[in-house]
mmCIF file of C-alpha atoms in Angstrom:
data_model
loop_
_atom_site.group_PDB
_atom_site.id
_atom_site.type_symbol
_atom_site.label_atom_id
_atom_site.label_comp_id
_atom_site.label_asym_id
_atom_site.label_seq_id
_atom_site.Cartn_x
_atom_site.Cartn_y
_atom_site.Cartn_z
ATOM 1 C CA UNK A 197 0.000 0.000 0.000
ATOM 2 C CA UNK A 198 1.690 3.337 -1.605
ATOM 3 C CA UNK A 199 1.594 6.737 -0.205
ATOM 4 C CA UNK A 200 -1.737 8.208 -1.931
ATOM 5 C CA UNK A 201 -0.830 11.489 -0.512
ATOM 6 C CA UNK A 202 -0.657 14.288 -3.227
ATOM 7 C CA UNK A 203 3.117 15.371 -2.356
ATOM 8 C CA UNK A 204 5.350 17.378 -4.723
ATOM 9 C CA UNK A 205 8.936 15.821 -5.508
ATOM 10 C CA UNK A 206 10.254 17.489 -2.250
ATOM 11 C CA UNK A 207 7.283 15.644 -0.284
ATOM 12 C CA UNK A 208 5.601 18.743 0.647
ATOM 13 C CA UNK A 209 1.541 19.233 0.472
ATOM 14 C CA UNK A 210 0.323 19.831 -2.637
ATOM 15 C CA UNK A 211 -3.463 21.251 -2.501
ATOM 16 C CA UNK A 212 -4.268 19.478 -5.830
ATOM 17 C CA UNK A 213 -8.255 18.372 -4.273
ATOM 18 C CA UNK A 214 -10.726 20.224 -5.620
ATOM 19 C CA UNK A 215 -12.671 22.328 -3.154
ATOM 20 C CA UNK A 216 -15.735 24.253 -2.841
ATOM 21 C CA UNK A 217 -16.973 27.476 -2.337
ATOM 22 C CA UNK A 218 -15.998 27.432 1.462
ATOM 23 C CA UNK A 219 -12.590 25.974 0.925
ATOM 24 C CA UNK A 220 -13.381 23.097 1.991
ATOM 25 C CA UNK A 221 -12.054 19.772 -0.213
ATOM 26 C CA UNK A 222 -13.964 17.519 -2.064
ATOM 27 C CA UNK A 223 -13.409 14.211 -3.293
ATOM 28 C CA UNK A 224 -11.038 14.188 -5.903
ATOM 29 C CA UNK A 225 -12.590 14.182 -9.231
ATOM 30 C CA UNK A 226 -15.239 16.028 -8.527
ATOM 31 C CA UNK A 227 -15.811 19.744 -9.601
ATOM 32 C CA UNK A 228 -15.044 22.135 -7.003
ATOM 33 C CA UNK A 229 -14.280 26.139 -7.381
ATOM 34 C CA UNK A 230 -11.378 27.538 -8.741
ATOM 35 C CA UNK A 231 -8.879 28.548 -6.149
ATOM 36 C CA UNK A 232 -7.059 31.722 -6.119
ATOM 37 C CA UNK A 233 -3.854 31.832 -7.043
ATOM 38 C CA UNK A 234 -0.966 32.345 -4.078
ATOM 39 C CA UNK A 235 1.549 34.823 -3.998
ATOM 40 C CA UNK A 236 0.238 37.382 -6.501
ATOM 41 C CA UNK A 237 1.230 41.127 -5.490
ATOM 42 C CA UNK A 238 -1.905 43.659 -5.651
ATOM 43 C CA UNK A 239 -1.554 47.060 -4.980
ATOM 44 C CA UNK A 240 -3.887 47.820 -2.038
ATOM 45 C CA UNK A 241 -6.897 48.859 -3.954
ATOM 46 C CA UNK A 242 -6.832 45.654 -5.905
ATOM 47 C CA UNK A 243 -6.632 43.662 -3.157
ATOM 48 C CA UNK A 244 -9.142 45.590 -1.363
ATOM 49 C CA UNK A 245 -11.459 45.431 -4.857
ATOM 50 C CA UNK A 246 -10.926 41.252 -4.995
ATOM 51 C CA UNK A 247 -11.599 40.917 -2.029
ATOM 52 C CA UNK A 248 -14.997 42.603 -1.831
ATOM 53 C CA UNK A 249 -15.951 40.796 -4.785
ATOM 54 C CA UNK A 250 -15.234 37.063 -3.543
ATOM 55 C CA UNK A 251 -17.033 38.636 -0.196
ATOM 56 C CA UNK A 252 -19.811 39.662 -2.004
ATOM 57 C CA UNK A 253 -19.577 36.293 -4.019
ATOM 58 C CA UNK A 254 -20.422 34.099 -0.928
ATOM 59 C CA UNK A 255 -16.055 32.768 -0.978
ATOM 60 C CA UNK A 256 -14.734 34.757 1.570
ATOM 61 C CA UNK A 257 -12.169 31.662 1.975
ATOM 62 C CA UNK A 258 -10.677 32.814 -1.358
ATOM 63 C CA UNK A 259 -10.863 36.513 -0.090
ATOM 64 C CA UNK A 260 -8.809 35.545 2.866
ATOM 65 C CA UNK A 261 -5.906 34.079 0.511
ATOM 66 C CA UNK A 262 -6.266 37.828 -1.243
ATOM 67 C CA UNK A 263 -5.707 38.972 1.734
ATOM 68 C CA UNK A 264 -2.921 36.819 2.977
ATOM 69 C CA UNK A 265 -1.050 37.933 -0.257
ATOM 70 C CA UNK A 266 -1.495 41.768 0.908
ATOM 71 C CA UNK A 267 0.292 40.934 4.365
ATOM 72 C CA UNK A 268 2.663 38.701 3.055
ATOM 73 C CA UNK A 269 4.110 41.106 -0.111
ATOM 74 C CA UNK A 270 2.958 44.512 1.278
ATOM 75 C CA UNK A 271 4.667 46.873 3.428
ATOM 76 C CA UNK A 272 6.080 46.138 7.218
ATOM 77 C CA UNK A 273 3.518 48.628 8.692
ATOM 78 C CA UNK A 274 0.579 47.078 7.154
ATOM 79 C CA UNK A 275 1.132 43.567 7.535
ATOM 80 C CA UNK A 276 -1.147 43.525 10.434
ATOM 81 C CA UNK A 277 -3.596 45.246 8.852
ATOM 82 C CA UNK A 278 -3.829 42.924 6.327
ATOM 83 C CA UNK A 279 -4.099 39.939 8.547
ATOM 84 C CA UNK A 280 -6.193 41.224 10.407
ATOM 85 C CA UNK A 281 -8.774 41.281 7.650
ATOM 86 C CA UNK A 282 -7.826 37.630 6.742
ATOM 87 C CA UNK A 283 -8.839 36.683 10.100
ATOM 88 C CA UNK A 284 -12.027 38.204 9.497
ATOM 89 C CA UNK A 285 -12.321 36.053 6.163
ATOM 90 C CA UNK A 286 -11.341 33.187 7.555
ATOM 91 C CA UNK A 287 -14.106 33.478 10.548
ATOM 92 C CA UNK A 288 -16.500 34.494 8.291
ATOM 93 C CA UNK A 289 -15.564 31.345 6.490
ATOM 94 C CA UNK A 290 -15.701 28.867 9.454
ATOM 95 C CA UNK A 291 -18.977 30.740 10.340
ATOM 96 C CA UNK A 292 -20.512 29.413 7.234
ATOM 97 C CA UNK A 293 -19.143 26.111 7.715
ATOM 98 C CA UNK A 294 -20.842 25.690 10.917
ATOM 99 C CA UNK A 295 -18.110 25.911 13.681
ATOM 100 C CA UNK A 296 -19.607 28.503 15.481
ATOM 101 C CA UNK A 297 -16.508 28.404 18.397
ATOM 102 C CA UNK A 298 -13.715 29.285 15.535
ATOM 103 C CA UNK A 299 -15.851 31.442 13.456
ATOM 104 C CA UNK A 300 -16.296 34.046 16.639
ATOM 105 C CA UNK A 301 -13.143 33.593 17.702
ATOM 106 C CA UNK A 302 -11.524 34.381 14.637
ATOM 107 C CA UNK A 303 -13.968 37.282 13.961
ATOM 108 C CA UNK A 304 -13.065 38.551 17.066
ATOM 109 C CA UNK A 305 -9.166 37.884 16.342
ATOM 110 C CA UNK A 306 -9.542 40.116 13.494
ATOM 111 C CA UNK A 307 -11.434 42.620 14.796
ATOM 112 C CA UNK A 308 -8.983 43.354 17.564
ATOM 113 C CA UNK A 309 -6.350 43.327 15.082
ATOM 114 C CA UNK A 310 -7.602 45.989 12.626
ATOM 115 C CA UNK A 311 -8.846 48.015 15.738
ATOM 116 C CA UNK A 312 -5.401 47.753 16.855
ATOM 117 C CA UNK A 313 -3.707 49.006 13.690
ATOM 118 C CA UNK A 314 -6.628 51.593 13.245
ATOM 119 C CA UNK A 315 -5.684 52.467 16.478
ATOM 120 C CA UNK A 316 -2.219 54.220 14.728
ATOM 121 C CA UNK A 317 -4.270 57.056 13.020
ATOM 122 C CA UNK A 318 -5.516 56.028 10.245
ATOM 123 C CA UNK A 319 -9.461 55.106 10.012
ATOM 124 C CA UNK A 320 -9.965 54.465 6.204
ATOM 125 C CA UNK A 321 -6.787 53.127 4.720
ATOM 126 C CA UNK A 322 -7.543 52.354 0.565
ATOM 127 C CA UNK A 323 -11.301 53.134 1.501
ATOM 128 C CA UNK A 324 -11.624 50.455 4.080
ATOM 129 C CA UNK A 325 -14.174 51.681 6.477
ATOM 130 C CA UNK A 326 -12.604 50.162 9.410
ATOM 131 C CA UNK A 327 -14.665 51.066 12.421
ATOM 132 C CA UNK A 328 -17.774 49.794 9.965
ATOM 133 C CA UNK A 329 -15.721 46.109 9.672
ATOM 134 C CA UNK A 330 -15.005 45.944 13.212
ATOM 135 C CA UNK A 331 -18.490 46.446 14.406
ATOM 136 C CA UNK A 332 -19.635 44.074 11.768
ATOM 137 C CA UNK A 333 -17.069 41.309 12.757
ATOM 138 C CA UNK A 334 -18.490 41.519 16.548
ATOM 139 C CA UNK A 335 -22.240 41.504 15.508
ATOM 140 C CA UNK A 336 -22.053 38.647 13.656
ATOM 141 C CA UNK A 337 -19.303 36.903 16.420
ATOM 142 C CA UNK A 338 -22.228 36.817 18.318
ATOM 143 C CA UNK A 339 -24.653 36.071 15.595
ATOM 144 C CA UNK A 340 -22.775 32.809 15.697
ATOM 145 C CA UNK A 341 -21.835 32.178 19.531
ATOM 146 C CA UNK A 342 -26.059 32.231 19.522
ATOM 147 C CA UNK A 343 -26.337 29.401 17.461
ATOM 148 C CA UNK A 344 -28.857 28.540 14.463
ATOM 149 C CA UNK A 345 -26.051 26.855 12.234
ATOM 150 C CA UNK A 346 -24.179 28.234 9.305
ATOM 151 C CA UNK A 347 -24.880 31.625 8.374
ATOM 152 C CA UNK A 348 -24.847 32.571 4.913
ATOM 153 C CA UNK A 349 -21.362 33.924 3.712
ATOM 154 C CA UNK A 350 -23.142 36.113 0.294
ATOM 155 C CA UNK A 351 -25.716 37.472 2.700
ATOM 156 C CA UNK A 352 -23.329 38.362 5.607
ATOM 157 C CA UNK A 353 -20.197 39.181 3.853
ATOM 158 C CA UNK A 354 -19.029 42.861 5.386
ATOM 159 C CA UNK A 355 -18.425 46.081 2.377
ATOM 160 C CA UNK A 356 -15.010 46.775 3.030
ATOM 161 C CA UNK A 357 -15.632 50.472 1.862
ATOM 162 C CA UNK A 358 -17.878 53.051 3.755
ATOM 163 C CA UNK A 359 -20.886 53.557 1.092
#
């Protein structure tokens, strides 16, 4: 009995499963979402723009890994800015999976995190209404720790820029 495991030569993890919209794998073969490329550099308002649409899409598990690019390639004094708002994604995300317990925690993660770096000066870096995401990211942390299941990720995903 082989090693089934989908390595690359080095034996590291390749993410070859297909997945769906919530990042989570499926069975191989079947057809799952296309996943967002890693590594690409956006300036801030593309990221920012990408985002919002996989948000507004109901995949904020592909926003977070826009996200994740932002705080990997972007600027030192951003970085936790920018993970801060994948935290949010990725709560949102477990939210709509149905962990309640690492959906609010993670939406609160994030919304301590932005708060945090918002706390530096700036209130609406690239158009982000940050205040807005923060209170939205503790509503719906308790949306969750209440229970009722998965929430919808299209009809709660947060607009990242005041209206």
């Amino acid at each position: 009995m082989g090693n089934r495991r989908d390595r690359d030569s080095e034996g590291r993890a390749r993410n070859a499963r297909p997945r769906d919209g919530l990042g989570r794998p499926l069975p191989y073969g079947a057809e799952g979402v296309a996943r967002q490329p890693e590594g690409v550099v956006r300036t801030p308002e593309e990221t920012v723009g990408e985002a919002q649409a996989l948000l507004a899409a109901g995949r904020p598990f592909h926003a977070h890994e826009v996200f994740e690019d932002a705080w990997k390639s972007g600027p030192e004094g951003e970085r936790s800015l920018w993970r801060g708002l994948a935290q949010l994604a990725v709560g949102l995300t477990h939210a709509a999976r149905g962990n309640a317990t690492g959906g609010a925690r993670l939406l609160r993660r994030g919304a301590g995190a932005v708060e945090e770096w918002a706390g530096g000066g700036q209130q609406q870096p690239y158009g982000i209404d940050l205040a807005g995401i923060v209170a939205w990211a503790r509503e719906l942390a308790e949306t969750v720790e209440r229970g009722g299941g998965p929430v919808d990720a299209r009809a709660r995903a947060p607009r990242l820029r005041a209206s």
